[in-house]
Amino acid sequence: MDSMNTQDQIPPVSLTKKSRKQLIIQQVNIHTRITYSELVSLINVSEDTIRRDVNELAEDGEVVKIKGGAMSIAYHYGHESETYAQTNKLVIAEKALQLLRDDMIVLIGGGTTIREFIKKIPPTLRATFITVNVLSAVELLDKPMIKTIVIGGQISAYSQMTVSGEVFEYLSNIKADLCIIGTNAIDPVNGLTDADWETIQVKKAMIKAADKVAILAISEKLNSSMKMKIADLQDIHYLITELPAGSEALQGYKAKNLEIL
């Protein structure tokens, strides 16, 4: 898995600058963040060209520049109205609510789909939520019956998750009932993948620290892979997309341990 591979998004041999920028925005919105090297592989131009395009998009407020790539502007606090595919993410959020029970310990990640899910949690739910994402913690503060624990440490500019050693120490000493995370890419063969080593290690530790794992992902992330593996499909228990559970597009994801909601 040396580069991102999105089966239904193969660009023409040569793209205009406008088309390149549109493709960059699309990929950033689908995958939340993307590296220069992945964009080079996808668009087949030099990294200098990609950097110039990203710089201009950032100046225009279309994306956010991060080290080595670009991030969706909707991922930043205060930009909820710009959330990509928000209608689909609301469907996913509604489905995910059925996994919650009173008195659960829930380990939760971050991202725009997770944000929509937290907003829909009923104010009467009594539970403990543990998160590595500061923005998720802020959203959880609106839930009066939820005890929120933020695992501290250095925050990654790539994923906005805490990624330092104390995170791993904390996670190694807990066993949550449920882990709810998003993913930048998911594929039946390659499983869950990402491009940032630190983020991958934290997500691996989160998965290990829970009895059950739920992945929230819009269908545009299906059948795509990034550089490094987080987990196989067999390591997760629920896959929640906006599609009906019986959708043809989800047939390849019906692994032994995996329930599709």
Tab-separated table of C-alpha atoms in Angstrom:
chain	number	residue	atom	x	y	z
A	1	MET	CA	0.000	0.000	0.000
A	2	ASP	CA	2.376	2.671	-1.211
A	3	SER	CA	-0.198	5.240	-2.262
A	4	MET	CA	-3.856	6.059	-2.058
A	5	ASN	CA	-6.040	4.068	-4.370
A	6	THR	CA	-9.627	5.167	-4.936
A	7	GLN	CA	-11.166	2.940	-7.559
A	8	ASP	CA	-13.786	5.284	-8.969
A	9	GLN	CA	-11.694	8.451	-8.992
A	10	ILE	CA	-9.145	8.068	-11.790
A	11	PRO	CA	-8.340	11.504	-13.232
A	12	PRO	CA	-7.617	12.224	-16.890
A	13	VAL	CA	-4.012	11.972	-18.080
A	14	SER	CA	-3.600	15.736	-17.977
A	15	LEU	CA	-5.695	18.090	-15.869
A	16	THR	CA	-6.099	21.839	-16.037
A	17	LYS	CA	-5.149	23.809	-12.936
A	18	LYS	CA	-8.830	24.344	-12.133
A	19	SER	CA	-9.538	20.608	-12.446
A	20	ARG	CA	-6.525	19.749	-10.293
A	21	LYS	CA	-7.753	22.046	-7.567
A	22	GLN	CA	-11.270	20.601	-7.729
A	23	LEU	CA	-9.838	17.099	-7.397
A	24	ILE	CA	-7.659	18.147	-4.446
A	25	ILE	CA	-10.669	19.658	-2.659
A	26	GLN	CA	-12.732	16.525	-3.348
A	27	GLN	CA	-10.042	14.175	-2.009
A	28	VAL	CA	-9.399	16.327	1.066
A	29	ASN	CA	-13.113	16.415	1.859
A	30	ILE	CA	-13.580	12.670	1.421
A	31	HIS	CA	-10.508	11.595	3.389
A	32	THR	CA	-10.327	14.590	5.820
A	33	ARG	CA	-6.617	14.985	5.063
A	34	ILE	CA	-4.225	13.919	2.353
A	35	THR	CA	-0.474	14.095	1.829
A	36	TYR	CA	1.390	15.733	-1.045
A	37	SER	CA	2.846	12.360	-2.085
A	38	GLU	CA	-0.642	10.829	-2.353
A	39	LEU	CA	-1.818	13.741	-4.476
A	40	VAL	CA	1.246	13.394	-6.708
A	41	SER	CA	0.402	9.714	-7.275
A	42	LEU	CA	-3.242	10.499	-7.967
A	43	ILE	CA	-2.818	13.509	-10.242
A	44	ASN	CA	0.569	12.627	-11.802
A	45	VAL	CA	2.207	16.052	-11.572
A	46	SER	CA	5.251	17.264	-9.641
A	47	GLU	CA	5.124	17.849	-5.884
A	48	ASP	CA	6.023	21.511	-6.496
A	49	THR	CA	2.867	21.864	-8.605
A	50	ILE	CA	0.752	20.217	-5.899
A	51	ARG	CA	2.259	22.475	-3.225
A	52	ARG	CA	1.447	25.580	-5.278
A	53	ASP	CA	-2.126	24.394	-5.796
A	54	VAL	CA	-2.555	23.659	-2.079
A	55	ASN	CA	-1.047	27.022	-1.121
A	56	GLU	CA	-3.510	28.826	-3.356
A	57	LEU	CA	-6.441	26.758	-2.074
A	58	ALA	CA	-5.403	27.521	1.498
A	59	GLU	CA	-5.202	31.246	0.743
A	60	ASP	CA	-8.721	31.058	-0.713
A	61	GLY	CA	-10.004	29.279	2.415
A	62	GLU	CA	-10.804	26.033	0.569
A	63	VAL	CA	-8.422	23.769	2.531
A	64	VAL	CA	-6.104	23.995	5.535
A	65	LYS	CA	-2.376	23.431	5.026
A	66	ILE	CA	-0.780	20.920	7.366
A	67	LYS	CA	2.723	19.485	7.492
A	68	GLY	CA	3.169	17.423	4.341
A	69	GLY	CA	-0.293	17.936	2.947
A	70	ALA	CA	-3.769	19.447	3.321
A	71	MET	CA	-6.764	19.049	5.633
A	72	SER	CA	-10.479	19.685	5.210
A	73	ILE	CA	-11.466	23.091	6.548
A	74	ALA	CA	-14.608	21.512	8.053
A	75	TYR	CA	-12.418	19.525	10.463
A	76	HIS	CA	-11.597	22.732	12.336
A	77	TYR	CA	-13.740	23.947	15.218
A	78	GLY	CA	-16.237	26.630	14.200
A	79	HIS	CA	-16.682	25.399	10.629
A	80	GLU	CA	-19.572	22.970	11.231
A	81	SER	CA	-21.648	24.596	8.478
A	82	GLU	CA	-19.000	23.553	5.958
A	83	THR	CA	-19.036	19.860	6.862
A	84	TYR	CA	-18.686	17.751	3.715
A	85	ALA	CA	-21.526	15.289	2.987
A	86	GLN	CA	-23.285	16.424	6.153
A	87	THR	CA	-26.610	14.787	5.239
A	88	ASN	CA	-24.923	11.389	4.927
A	89	LYS	CA	-23.003	11.926	8.152
A	90	LEU	CA	-26.268	12.665	9.959
A	91	VAL	CA	-27.657	9.323	8.760
A	92	ILE	CA	-24.547	7.576	10.094
A	93	ALA	CA	-24.853	9.421	13.403
A	94	GLU	CA	-28.463	8.296	13.845
A	95	LYS	CA	-27.533	4.669	13.160
A	96	ALA	CA	-24.632	4.756	15.615
A	97	LEU	CA	-26.908	5.804	18.482
A	98	GLN	CA	-28.291	2.260	18.680
A	99	LEU	CA	-24.936	1.066	20.039
A	100	LEU	CA	-25.151	3.250	23.152
A	101	ARG	CA	-26.369	2.082	26.557
A	102	ASP	CA	-26.443	3.717	29.974
A	103	ASP	CA	-23.338	3.230	32.133
A	104	MET	CA	-21.110	2.335	29.179
A	105	ILE	CA	-17.478	3.350	28.941
A	106	VAL	CA	-17.006	4.648	25.395
A	107	LEU	CA	-13.651	5.410	23.797
A	108	ILE	CA	-14.170	7.922	20.994
A	109	GLY	CA	-12.025	9.546	18.314
A	110	GLY	CA	-12.565	12.722	16.325
A	111	GLY	CA	-13.600	14.033	12.940
A	112	THR	CA	-16.655	15.549	11.332
A	113	THR	CA	-18.735	12.337	11.354
A	114	ILE	CA	-17.910	11.769	15.027
A	115	ARG	CA	-18.898	15.389	15.710
A	116	GLU	CA	-22.349	14.847	14.153
A	117	PHE	CA	-22.728	11.660	16.202
A	118	ILE	CA	-21.900	13.408	19.494
A	119	LYS	CA	-24.428	16.148	18.751
A	120	LYS	CA	-27.166	13.524	18.435
A	121	ILE	CA	-26.421	11.747	21.718
A	122	PRO	CA	-29.545	12.191	23.870
A	123	PRO	CA	-29.068	14.438	26.923
A	124	THR	CA	-30.451	11.656	29.130
A	125	LEU	CA	-27.648	9.184	28.320
A	126	ARG	CA	-25.568	8.379	31.393
A	127	ALA	CA	-22.107	7.184	30.376
A	128	THR	CA	-18.369	7.838	30.519
A	129	PHE	CA	-16.668	8.973	27.305
A	130	ILE	CA	-12.891	8.890	26.979
A	131	THR	CA	-11.346	10.735	24.047
A	132	VAL	CA	-7.984	11.600	22.523
A	133	ASN	CA	-9.516	14.508	20.599
A	134	VAL	CA	-9.985	17.936	22.162
A	135	LEU	CA	-12.759	18.955	19.736
A	136	SER	CA	-14.740	15.826	20.610
A	137	ALA	CA	-14.362	16.701	24.296
A	138	VAL	CA	-15.751	20.194	23.653
A	139	GLU	CA	-18.819	18.724	21.925
A	140	LEU	CA	-19.343	16.264	24.801
A	141	LEU	CA	-19.515	19.109	27.321
A	142	ASP	CA	-23.063	19.804	26.091
A	143	LYS	CA	-24.209	16.392	27.377
A	144	PRO	CA	-25.138	16.829	31.065
A	145	MET	CA	-25.120	13.149	32.056
A	146	ILE	CA	-21.857	12.227	30.329
A	147	LYS	CA	-18.578	12.189	32.200
A	148	THR	CA	-15.865	13.255	29.748
A	149	ILE	CA	-12.212	12.272	30.114
A	150	VAL	CA	-9.561	13.688	27.764
A	151	ILE	CA	-6.306	11.768	27.530
A	152	GLY	CA	-3.619	14.446	27.606
A	153	GLY	CA	-0.349	14.848	25.766
A	154	GLN	CA	1.110	16.240	22.586
A	155	ILE	CA	-1.504	16.971	19.909
A	156	SER	CA	-0.877	15.904	16.316
A	157	ALA	CA	-1.320	18.648	13.710
A	158	TYR	CA	-2.269	15.900	11.250
A	159	SER	CA	-5.108	14.249	13.156
A	160	GLN	CA	-5.723	16.651	16.082
A	161	MET	CA	-5.395	13.627	18.381
A	162	THR	CA	-3.102	13.337	21.376
A	163	VAL	CA	-0.239	11.097	20.298
A	164	SER	CA	2.409	11.146	23.045
A	165	GLY	CA	3.558	8.291	25.287
A	166	GLU	CA	1.077	8.989	28.068
A	167	VAL	CA	-1.774	8.185	25.638
A	168	PHE	CA	-0.483	4.647	25.163
A	169	GLU	CA	0.090	4.191	28.902
A	170	TYR	CA	-3.493	5.273	29.666
A	171	LEU	CA	-5.029	3.123	26.927
A	172	SER	CA	-3.059	0.054	27.994
A	173	ASN	CA	-4.723	0.232	31.426
A	174	ILE	CA	-8.378	0.470	30.402
A	175	LYS	CA	-10.993	-1.731	28.754
A	176	ALA	CA	-13.845	0.286	27.266
A	177	ASP	CA	-17.153	-1.281	26.290
A	178	LEU	CA	-17.083	0.374	22.879
A	179	CYS	CA	-14.600	2.237	20.687
A	180	ILE	CA	-16.077	4.588	18.066
A	181	ILE	CA	-13.699	6.020	15.475
A	182	GLY	CA	-13.715	7.307	11.924
A	183	THR	CA	-11.309	6.297	9.200
A	184	ASN	CA	-9.715	8.052	6.243
A	185	ALA	CA	-9.806	4.931	4.077
A	186	ILE	CA	-11.334	1.450	4.222
A	187	ASP	CA	-11.082	-1.487	1.839
A	188	PRO	CA	-12.135	-5.169	2.086
A	189	VAL	CA	-8.595	-6.398	1.416
A	190	ASN	CA	-6.456	-3.732	3.109
A	191	GLY	CA	-8.814	-2.950	5.980
A	192	LEU	CA	-8.496	0.404	7.758
A	193	THR	CA	-5.558	2.512	6.589
A	194	ASP	CA	-4.069	5.984	7.041
A	195	ALA	CA	-0.964	7.932	6.058
A	196	ASP	CA	0.294	9.200	9.433
A	197	TRP	CA	2.341	6.845	11.637
A	198	GLU	CA	1.483	8.523	14.970
A	199	THR	CA	-2.245	8.563	14.237
A	200	ILE	CA	-2.148	4.899	13.242
A	201	GLN	CA	-0.438	3.879	16.484
A	202	VAL	CA	-3.034	5.702	18.598
A	203	LYS	CA	-5.942	4.163	16.688
A	204	LYS	CA	-4.393	0.707	17.060
A	205	ALA	CA	-4.147	1.258	20.815
A	206	MET	CA	-7.756	2.486	20.967
A	207	ILE	CA	-9.001	-0.611	19.137
A	208	LYS	CA	-7.049	-2.852	21.511
A	209	ALA	CA	-8.481	-1.012	24.554
A	210	ALA	CA	-12.147	-1.817	23.781
A	211	ASP	CA	-14.368	-4.892	23.743
A	212	LYS	CA	-16.189	-3.733	20.597
A	213	VAL	CA	-15.132	-1.378	17.797
A	214	ALA	CA	-17.396	0.675	15.507
A	215	ILE	CA	-16.160	2.427	12.366
A	216	LEU	CA	-18.122	5.413	11.064
A	217	ALA	CA	-17.462	6.187	7.399
A	218	ILE	CA	-19.268	7.822	4.494
A	219	SER	CA	-19.515	5.493	1.496
A	220	GLU	CA	-17.096	7.623	-0.550
A	221	LYS	CA	-14.321	6.282	1.689
A	222	LEU	CA	-15.138	2.691	0.744
A	223	ASN	CA	-12.682	0.854	-1.508
A	224	SER	CA	-9.829	3.269	-0.843
A	225	SER	CA	-6.433	2.617	0.753
A	226	MET	CA	-3.659	4.742	2.193
A	227	LYS	CA	-0.037	3.977	3.026
A	228	MET	CA	-0.193	2.143	6.353
A	229	LYS	CA	-2.569	-0.325	8.002
A	230	ILE	CA	-4.493	0.341	11.197
A	231	ALA	CA	-6.520	-2.873	11.366
A	232	ASP	CA	-8.088	-5.665	9.348
A	233	LEU	CA	-11.850	-5.846	8.938
A	234	GLN	CA	-11.763	-8.840	11.285
A	235	ASP	CA	-10.543	-6.539	14.072
A	236	ILE	CA	-13.697	-4.413	14.032
A	237	HIS	CA	-17.276	-5.274	14.943
A	238	TYR	CA	-19.502	-2.611	13.342
A	239	LEU	CA	-19.257	-0.702	10.073
A	240	ILE	CA	-21.712	2.177	9.839
A	241	THR	CA	-22.247	4.048	6.574
A	242	GLU	CA	-25.179	6.029	5.206
A	243	LEU	CA	-26.037	3.132	2.863
A	244	PRO	CA	-28.666	0.493	3.686
A	245	ALA	CA	-27.020	-2.516	5.366
A	246	GLY	CA	-27.967	-4.734	2.425
A	247	SER	CA	-26.465	-2.427	-0.205
A	248	GLU	CA	-24.496	-4.104	-2.988
A	249	ALA	CA	-21.605	-1.714	-2.310
A	250	LEU	CA	-21.177	-3.251	1.165
A	251	GLN	CA	-21.134	-6.921	0.162
A	252	GLY	CA	-17.335	-7.121	0.228
A	253	TYR	CA	-17.264	-5.885	3.836
A	254	LYS	CA	-19.205	-8.752	5.360
A	255	ALA	CA	-16.338	-10.247	7.346
A	256	LYS	CA	-16.810	-12.879	10.015
A	257	ASN	CA	-16.921	-10.519	12.992
A	258	LEU	CA	-18.355	-7.502	11.197
A	259	GLU	CA	-21.948	-6.303	11.517
A	260	ILE	CA	-23.011	-3.667	8.993
A	261	LEU	CA	-25.502	-1.085	10.222
